[in-house]
CSV table of C-alpha atoms in Angstrom, one decimal:
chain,number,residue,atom,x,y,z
A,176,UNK,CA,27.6,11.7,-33.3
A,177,UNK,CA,24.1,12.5,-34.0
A,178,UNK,CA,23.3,8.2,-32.8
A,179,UNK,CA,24.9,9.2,-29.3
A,180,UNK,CA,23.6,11.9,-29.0
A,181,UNK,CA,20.1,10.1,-29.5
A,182,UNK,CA,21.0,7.3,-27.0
A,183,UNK,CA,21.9,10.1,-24.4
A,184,UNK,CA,18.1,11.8,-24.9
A,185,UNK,CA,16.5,8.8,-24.4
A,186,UNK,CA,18.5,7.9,-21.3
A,187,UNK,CA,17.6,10.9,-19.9
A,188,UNK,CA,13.9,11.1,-21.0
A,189,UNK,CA,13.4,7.3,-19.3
A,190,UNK,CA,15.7,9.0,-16.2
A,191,UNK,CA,12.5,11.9,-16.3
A,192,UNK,CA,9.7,9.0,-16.5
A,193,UNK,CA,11.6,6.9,-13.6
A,194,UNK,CA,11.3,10.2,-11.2
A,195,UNK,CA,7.9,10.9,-12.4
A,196,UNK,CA,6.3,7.5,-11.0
A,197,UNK,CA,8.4,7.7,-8.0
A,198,UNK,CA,7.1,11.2,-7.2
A,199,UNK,CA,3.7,9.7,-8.7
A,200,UNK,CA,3.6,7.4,-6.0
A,201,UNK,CA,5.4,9.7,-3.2
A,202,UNK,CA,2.0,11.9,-3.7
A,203,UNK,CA,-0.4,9.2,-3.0
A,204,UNK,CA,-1.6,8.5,-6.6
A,205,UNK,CA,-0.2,4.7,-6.3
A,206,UNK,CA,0.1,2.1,-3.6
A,207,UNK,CA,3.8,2.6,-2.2
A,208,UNK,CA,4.2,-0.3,0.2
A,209,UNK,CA,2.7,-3.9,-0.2
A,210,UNK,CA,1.7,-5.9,2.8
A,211,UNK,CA,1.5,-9.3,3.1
A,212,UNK,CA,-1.0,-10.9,5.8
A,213,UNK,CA,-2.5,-13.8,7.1
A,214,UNK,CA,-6.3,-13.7,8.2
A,215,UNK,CA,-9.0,-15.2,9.2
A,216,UNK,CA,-11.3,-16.5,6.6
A,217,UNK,CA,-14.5,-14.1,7.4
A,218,UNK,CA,-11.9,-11.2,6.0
A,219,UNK,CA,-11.4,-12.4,2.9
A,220,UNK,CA,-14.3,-10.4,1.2
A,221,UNK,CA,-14.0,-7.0,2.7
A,222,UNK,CA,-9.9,-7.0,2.1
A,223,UNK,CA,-10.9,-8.2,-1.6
A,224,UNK,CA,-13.6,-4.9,-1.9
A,225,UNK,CA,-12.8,-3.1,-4.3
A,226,UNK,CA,-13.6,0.1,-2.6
A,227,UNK,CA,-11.2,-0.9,0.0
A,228,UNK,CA,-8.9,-1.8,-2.2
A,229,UNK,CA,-8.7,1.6,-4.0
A,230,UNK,CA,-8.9,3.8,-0.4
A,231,UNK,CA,-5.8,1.2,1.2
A,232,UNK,CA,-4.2,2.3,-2.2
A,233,UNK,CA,-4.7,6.1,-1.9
A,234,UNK,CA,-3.5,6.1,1.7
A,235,UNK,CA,-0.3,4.3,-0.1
A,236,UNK,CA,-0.8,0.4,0.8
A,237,UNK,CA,-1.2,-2.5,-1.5
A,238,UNK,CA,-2.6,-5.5,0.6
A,239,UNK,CA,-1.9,-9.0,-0.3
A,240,UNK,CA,-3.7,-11.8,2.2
A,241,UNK,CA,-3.8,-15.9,2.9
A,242,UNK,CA,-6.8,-17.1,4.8
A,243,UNK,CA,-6.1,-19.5,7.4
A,244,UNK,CA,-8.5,-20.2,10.0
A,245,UNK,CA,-7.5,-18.4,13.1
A,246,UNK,CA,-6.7,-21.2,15.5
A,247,UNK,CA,-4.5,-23.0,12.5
A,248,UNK,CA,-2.2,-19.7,12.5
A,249,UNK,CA,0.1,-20.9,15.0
A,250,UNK,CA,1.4,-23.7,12.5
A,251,UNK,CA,2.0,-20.8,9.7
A,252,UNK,CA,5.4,-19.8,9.1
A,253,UNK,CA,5.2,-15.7,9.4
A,254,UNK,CA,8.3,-15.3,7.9
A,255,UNK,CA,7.2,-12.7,4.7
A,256,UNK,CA,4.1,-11.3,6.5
A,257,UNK,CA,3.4,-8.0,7.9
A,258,UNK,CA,0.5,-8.7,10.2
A,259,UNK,CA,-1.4,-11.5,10.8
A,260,UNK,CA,-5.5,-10.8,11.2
A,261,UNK,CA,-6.9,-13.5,13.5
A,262,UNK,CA,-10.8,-13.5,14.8
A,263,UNK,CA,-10.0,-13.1,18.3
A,264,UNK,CA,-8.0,-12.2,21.2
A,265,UNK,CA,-6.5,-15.6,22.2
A,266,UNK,CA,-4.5,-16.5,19.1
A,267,UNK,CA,-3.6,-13.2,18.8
A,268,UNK,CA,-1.6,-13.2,21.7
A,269,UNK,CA,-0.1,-16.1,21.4
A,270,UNK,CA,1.2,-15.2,17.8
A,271,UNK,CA,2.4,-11.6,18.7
A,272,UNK,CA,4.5,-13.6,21.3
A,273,UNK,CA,5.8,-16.1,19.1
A,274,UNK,CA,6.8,-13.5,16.9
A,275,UNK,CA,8.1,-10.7,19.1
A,276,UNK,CA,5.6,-8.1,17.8
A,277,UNK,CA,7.1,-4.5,17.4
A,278,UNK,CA,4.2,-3.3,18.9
A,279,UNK,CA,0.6,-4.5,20.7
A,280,UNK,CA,-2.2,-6.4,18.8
A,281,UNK,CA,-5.1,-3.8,17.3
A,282,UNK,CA,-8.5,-4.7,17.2
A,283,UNK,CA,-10.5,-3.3,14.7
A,284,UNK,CA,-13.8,-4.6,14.8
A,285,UNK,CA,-15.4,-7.0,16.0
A,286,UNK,CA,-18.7,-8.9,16.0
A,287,UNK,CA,-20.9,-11.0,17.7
A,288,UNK,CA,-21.5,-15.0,17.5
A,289,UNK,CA,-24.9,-15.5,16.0
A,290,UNK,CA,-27.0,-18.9,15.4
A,291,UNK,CA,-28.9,-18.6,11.6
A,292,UNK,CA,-32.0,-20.7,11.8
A,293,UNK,CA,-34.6,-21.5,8.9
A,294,UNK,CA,-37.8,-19.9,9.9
A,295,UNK,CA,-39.5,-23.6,10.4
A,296,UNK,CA,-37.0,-24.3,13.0
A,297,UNK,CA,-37.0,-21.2,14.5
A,298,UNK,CA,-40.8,-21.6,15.5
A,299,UNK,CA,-40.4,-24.9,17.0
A,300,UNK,CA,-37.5,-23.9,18.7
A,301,UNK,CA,-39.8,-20.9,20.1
A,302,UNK,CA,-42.7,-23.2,20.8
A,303,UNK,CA,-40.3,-25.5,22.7
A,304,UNK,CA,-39.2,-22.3,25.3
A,305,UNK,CA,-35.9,-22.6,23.8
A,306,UNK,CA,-35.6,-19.2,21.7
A,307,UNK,CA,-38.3,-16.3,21.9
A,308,UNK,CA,-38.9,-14.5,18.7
A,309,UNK,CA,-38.7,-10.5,19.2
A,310,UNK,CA,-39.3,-10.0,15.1
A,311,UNK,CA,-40.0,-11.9,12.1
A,312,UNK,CA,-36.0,-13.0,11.7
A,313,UNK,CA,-34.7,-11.9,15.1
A,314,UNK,CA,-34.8,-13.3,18.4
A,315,UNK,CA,-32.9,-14.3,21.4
A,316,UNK,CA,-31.7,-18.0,22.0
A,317,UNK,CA,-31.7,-19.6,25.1
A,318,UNK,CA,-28.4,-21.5,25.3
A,319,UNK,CA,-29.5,-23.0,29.1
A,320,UNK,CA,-32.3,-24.5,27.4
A,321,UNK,CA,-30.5,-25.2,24.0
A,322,UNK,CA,-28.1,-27.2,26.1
A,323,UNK,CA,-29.9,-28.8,28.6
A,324,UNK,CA,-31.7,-30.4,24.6
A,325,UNK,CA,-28.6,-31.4,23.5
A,326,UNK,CA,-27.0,-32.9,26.4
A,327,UNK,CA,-30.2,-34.9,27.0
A,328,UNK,CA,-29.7,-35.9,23.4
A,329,UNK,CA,-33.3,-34.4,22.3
A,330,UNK,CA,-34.6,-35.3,18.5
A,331,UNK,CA,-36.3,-32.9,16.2
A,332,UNK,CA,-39.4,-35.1,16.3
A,333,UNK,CA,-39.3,-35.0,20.4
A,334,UNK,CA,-40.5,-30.9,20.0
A,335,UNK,CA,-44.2,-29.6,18.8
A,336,UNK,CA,-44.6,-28.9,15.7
A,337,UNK,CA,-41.1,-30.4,14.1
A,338,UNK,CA,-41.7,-31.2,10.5
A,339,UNK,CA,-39.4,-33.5,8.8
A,340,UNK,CA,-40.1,-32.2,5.6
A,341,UNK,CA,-38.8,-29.0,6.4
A,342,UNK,CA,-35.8,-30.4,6.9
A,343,UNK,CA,-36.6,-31.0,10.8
A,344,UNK,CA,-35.7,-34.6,11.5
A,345,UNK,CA,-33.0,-36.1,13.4
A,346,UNK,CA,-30.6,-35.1,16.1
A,347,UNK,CA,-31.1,-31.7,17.3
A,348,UNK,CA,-27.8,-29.4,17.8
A,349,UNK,CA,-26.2,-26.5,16.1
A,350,UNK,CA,-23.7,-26.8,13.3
A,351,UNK,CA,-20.4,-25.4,14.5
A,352,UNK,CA,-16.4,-25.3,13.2
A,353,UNK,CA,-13.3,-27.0,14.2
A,354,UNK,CA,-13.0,-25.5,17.5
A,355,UNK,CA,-8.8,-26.9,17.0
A,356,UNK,CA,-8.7,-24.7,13.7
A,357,UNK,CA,-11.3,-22.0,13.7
A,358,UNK,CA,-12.5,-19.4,16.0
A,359,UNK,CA,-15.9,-19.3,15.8
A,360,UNK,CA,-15.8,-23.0,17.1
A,361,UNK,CA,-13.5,-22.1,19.9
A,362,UNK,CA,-15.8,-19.5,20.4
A,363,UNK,CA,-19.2,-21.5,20.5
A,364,UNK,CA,-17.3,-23.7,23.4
A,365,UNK,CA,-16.3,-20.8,25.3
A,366,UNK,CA,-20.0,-19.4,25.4
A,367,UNK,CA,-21.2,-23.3,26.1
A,368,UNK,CA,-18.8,-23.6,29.0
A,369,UNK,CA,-19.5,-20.2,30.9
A,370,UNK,CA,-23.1,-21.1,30.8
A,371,UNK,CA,-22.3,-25.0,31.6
A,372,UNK,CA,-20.0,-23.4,34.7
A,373,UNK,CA,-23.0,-21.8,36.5
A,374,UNK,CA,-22.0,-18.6,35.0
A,375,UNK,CA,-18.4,-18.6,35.4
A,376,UNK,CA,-15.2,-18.6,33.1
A,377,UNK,CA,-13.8,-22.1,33.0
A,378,UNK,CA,-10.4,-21.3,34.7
A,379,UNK,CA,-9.0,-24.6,36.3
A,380,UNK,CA,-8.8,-28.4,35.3
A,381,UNK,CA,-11.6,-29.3,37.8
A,382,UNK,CA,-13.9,-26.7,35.6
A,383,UNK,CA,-12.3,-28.6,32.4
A,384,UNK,CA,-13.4,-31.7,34.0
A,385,UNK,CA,-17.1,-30.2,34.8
A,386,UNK,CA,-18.0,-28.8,31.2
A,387,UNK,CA,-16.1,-31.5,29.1
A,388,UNK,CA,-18.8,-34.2,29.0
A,389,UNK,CA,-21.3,-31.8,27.4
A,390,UNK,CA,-18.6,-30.2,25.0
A,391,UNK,CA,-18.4,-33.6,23.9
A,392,UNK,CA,-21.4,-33.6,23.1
A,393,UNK,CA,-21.8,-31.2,21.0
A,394,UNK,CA,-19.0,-31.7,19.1
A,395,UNK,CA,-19.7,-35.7,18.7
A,396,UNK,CA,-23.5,-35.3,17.7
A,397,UNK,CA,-22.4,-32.7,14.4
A,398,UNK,CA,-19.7,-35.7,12.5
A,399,UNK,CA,-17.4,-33.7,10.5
A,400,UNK,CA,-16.8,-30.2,11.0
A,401,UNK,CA,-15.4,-27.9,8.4
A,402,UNK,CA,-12.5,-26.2,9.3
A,403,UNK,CA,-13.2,-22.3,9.1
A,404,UNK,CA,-16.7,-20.6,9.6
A,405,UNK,CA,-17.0,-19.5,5.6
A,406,UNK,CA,-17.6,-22.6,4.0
A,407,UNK,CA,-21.0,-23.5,6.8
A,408,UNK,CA,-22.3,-19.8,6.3
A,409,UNK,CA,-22.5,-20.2,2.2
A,410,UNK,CA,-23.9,-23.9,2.7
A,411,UNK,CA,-27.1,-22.3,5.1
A,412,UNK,CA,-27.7,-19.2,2.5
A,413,UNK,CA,-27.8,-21.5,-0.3
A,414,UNK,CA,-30.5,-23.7,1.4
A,415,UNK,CA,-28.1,-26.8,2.1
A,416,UNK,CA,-27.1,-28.5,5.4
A,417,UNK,CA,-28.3,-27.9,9.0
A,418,UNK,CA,-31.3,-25.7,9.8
A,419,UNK,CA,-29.0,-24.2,13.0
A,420,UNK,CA,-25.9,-23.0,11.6
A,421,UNK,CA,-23.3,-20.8,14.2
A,422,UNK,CA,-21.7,-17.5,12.5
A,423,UNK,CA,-20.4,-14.4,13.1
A,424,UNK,CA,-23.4,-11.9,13.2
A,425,UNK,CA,-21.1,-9.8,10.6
A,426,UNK,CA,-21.7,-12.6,7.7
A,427,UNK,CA,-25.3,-12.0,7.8
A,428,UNK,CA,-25.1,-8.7,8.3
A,429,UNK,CA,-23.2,-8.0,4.7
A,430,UNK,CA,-25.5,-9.9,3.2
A,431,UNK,CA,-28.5,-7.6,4.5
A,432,UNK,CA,-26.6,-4.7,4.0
A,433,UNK,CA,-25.6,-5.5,0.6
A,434,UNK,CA,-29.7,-5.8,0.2
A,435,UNK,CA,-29.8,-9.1,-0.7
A,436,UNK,CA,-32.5,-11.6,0.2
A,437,UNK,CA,-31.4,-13.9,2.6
A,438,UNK,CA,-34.8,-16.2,2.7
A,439,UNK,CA,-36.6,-17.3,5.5
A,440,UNK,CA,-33.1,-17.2,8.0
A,441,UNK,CA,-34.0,-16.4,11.3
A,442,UNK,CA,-31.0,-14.4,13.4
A,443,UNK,CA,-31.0,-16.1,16.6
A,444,UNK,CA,-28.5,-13.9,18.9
A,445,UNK,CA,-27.7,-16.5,22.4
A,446,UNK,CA,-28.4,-15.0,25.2
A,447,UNK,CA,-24.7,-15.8,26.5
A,448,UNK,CA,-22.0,-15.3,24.1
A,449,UNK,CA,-19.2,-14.2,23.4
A,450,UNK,CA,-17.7,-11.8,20.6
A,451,UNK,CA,-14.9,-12.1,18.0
A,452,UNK,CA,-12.8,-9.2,18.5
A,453,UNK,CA,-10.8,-9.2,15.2
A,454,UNK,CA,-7.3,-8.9,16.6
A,455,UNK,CA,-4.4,-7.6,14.2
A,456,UNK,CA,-1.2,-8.7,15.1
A,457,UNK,CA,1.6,-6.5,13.6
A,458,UNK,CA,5.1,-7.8,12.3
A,459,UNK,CA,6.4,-4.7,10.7
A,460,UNK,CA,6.1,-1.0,11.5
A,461,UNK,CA,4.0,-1.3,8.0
A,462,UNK,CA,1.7,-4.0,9.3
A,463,UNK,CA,0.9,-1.5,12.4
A,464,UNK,CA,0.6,1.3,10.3
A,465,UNK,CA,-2.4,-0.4,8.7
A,466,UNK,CA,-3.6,-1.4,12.3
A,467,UNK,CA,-3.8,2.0,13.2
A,468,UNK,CA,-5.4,2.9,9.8
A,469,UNK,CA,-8.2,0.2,10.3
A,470,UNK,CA,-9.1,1.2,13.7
A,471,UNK,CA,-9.3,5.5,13.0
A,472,UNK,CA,-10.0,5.5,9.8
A,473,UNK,CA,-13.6,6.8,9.6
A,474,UNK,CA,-13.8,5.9,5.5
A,475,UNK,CA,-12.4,2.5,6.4
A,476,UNK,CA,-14.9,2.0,9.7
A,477,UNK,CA,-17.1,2.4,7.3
A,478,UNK,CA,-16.3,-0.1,5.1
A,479,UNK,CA,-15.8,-2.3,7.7
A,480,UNK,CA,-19.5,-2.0,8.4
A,481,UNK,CA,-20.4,-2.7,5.2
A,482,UNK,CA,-19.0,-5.5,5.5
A,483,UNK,CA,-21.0,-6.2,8.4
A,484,UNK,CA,-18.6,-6.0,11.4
A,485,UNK,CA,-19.0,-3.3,14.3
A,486,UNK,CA,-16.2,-1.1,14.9
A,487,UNK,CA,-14.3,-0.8,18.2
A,488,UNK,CA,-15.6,2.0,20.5
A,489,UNK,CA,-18.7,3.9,19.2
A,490,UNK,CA,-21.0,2.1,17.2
A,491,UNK,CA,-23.2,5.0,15.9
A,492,UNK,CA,-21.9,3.9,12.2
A,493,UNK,CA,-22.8,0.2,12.6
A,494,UNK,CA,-26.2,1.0,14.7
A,495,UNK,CA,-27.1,3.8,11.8
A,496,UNK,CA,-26.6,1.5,8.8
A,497,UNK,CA,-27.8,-1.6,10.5
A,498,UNK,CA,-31.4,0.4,11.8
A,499,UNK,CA,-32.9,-0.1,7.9
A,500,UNK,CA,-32.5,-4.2,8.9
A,501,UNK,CA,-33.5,-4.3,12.7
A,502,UNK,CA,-36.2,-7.2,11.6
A,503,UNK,CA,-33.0,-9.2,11.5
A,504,UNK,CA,-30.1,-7.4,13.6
A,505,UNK,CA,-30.1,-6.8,17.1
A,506,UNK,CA,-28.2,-3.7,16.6
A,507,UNK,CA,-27.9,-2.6,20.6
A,508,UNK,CA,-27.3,-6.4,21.5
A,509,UNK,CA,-30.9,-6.3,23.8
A,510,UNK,CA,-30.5,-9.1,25.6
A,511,UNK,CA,-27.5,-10.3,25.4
A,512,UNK,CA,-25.0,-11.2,27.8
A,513,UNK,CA,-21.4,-11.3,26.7
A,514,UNK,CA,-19.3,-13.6,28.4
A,515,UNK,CA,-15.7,-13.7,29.3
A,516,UNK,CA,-13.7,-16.2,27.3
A,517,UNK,CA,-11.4,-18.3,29.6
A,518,UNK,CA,-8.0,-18.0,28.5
A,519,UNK,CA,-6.1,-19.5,25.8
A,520,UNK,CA,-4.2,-22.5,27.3
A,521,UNK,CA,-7.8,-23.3,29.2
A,522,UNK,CA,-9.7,-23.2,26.0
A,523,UNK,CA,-7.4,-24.7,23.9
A,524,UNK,CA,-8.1,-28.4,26.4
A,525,UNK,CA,-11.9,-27.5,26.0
A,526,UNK,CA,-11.5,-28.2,22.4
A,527,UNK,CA,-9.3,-31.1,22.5
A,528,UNK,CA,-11.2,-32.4,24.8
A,529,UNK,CA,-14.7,-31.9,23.1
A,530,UNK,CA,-13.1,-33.2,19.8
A,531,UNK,CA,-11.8,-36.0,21.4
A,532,UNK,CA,-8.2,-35.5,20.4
A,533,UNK,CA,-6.4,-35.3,23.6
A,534,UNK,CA,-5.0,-37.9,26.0
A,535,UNK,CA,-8.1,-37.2,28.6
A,536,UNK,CA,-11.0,-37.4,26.8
């Protein structure tokens, strides 16, 4: 009697622990729902934070994510996910239709395309009329310029000053992603064909036709592109590859923010671009629950700007923790023109068509 009587206690005293972690996590003190996402590459490091790891937790999310660039999305299978987290507007849309999204895309944050340039480069480029320097690692590029250079095929050792032992020999262009796989690329030629359209968004195939040889050629003049923006960023900080590199303003930014040295990089902000808005695309009520979390959130807006990316609708939190760094960050965008990107069918041929992997080109 006394044995089953034991058994019975210690049925009920596990019973008591099971109701004590559910209530544990019904009051907050544990992650209650895990999401699974899919996200663009450039995310990887703030959804990885610790500290925003530990405040998705206390609002009762656990946060589990694949990086994919944000063009390759469309060949994921987003069976299992709860949202998927692409750089931009464009493949946001066309997942939330493939998918029948419960409710419209978020966005965030976003952040500006960005040209990192060594210091040496910078100069010559400044000398040339092509960029003007408004601080000692800030200034504005001049993409009419940059691409007139490029399209007339224009060496390193055409311009004053070039020095090929700073790394300032050969073709001169900008190194850019996959514009098939990754935004930022996609991006680049969106900027590149506004400008290369006399100021107008690329909306028909005769505009197609008129941008397309240039495209090309700043797509053929670069050989192989990687295939998200992550891997060309960390090759430029660690003093490797390209003296032009294109990025999203918020890579640089974390590092500055983080207060680490990022060398002699010059941020060169074009005068034309256009910005990544950071589109989440929800697949379950959960998913859009963390959305809406990421967009109001003042703790997680913060975050988000330490990781370098400025939050939708007032910036005060990005301009305030970017003002200690305004050698390097154009905080108020002075300067800058933000183009229209045309829309996603239009610049999906731009990018075939500038990497050569279409029927036209």
């Amino acid at each position: 009697m006394r044995r089953i009587w034991g058994i019975v206690l210690a049925a009920l005293l596990l019973g008591g622990v099971g109701v004590a972690l559910v209530q544990g996590r019904d009051d907050g003190g544990t992650a209650t729902t895990t999401l699974r996402g899919v996200i663009g590459s450039e995310k990887a490091e703030f959804f990885a934070d610790p500290e925003v790891v530990d405040m998705l937790a206390e609002r009762g999310y656990e946060v589990r994510t694949d990086s994919v660039g944000s063009w390759a999305m469309e060949d994921v299978d987003l069976g299992g996910y709860d949202f998927a987290f692409p750089s931009s507007q464009g493949p946001a849309q066309e997942l939330a239709a493939r998918a029948g999204s419960p409710s419209a895309p978020l966005r965030p944050f976003y952040s500006p395309l960005v040209v990192l340039a060594r210091g040496a480069a910078a100069e010559v480029l400044a000398a040339e009329g092509l960029a003007t320097l408004e601080d000692e690692h800030r200034g504005l590029l001049s993409m009419s310029g940059y691409l007139d250079a490029v399209g007339a095929g224009r060496a390193w050792g055409e311009l004053t000053g070039a020095d090929p032992q700073n790394g300032l020999a050969g073709t001169l262009y900008v190194s850019s992603t996959d514009p098939l796989t990754s935004n930022s690329g996609a991006l680049y030629l969106a900027a590149a064909s506004y400008v290369a359209n006399d100021g107008t968004v690329v909306a028909d195939q005769d505009g197609v036709e008129r941008v397309a040889p240039l495209l090309r050629t700043l797509i053929q003049v670069q050989g192989t592109q990687q295939p998200s923006s992550d891997g060309p960023f960390r090759d430029f900080v660690s003093g490797i590859g390209n003296p032009l590199v294109l990025a999203y303003e918020s890579q640089i930014a974390s590092l500055l923010l983080a207060d680490q040295d990022p060398g002699d990089v010059v941020v060169l902000y074009p005068d034309t671009t256009v910005s990544s808005d950071h589109t989440l695309v929800p697949l379950t009520e959960a998913g859009r629950g963390l959305g809406q979390l990421l967009t109001e959130d003042p703790e997680l807006r913060r975050l988000a700007v330490r990781h370098g990316f400025r939050p939708q609708g007032a910036t005060a939190e990005f301009t305030e923790a970017a003002g200690a760094h305004a050698a390097h960050l154009n905080a108020g965008l002075t300067g800058v023109r933000q183009a229209p990107p045309p829309t996603s069918d239009v610049l999906r041929q731009l990018a075939e068509r500038a990497t050569g992997r279409s029927e036209g080109s």
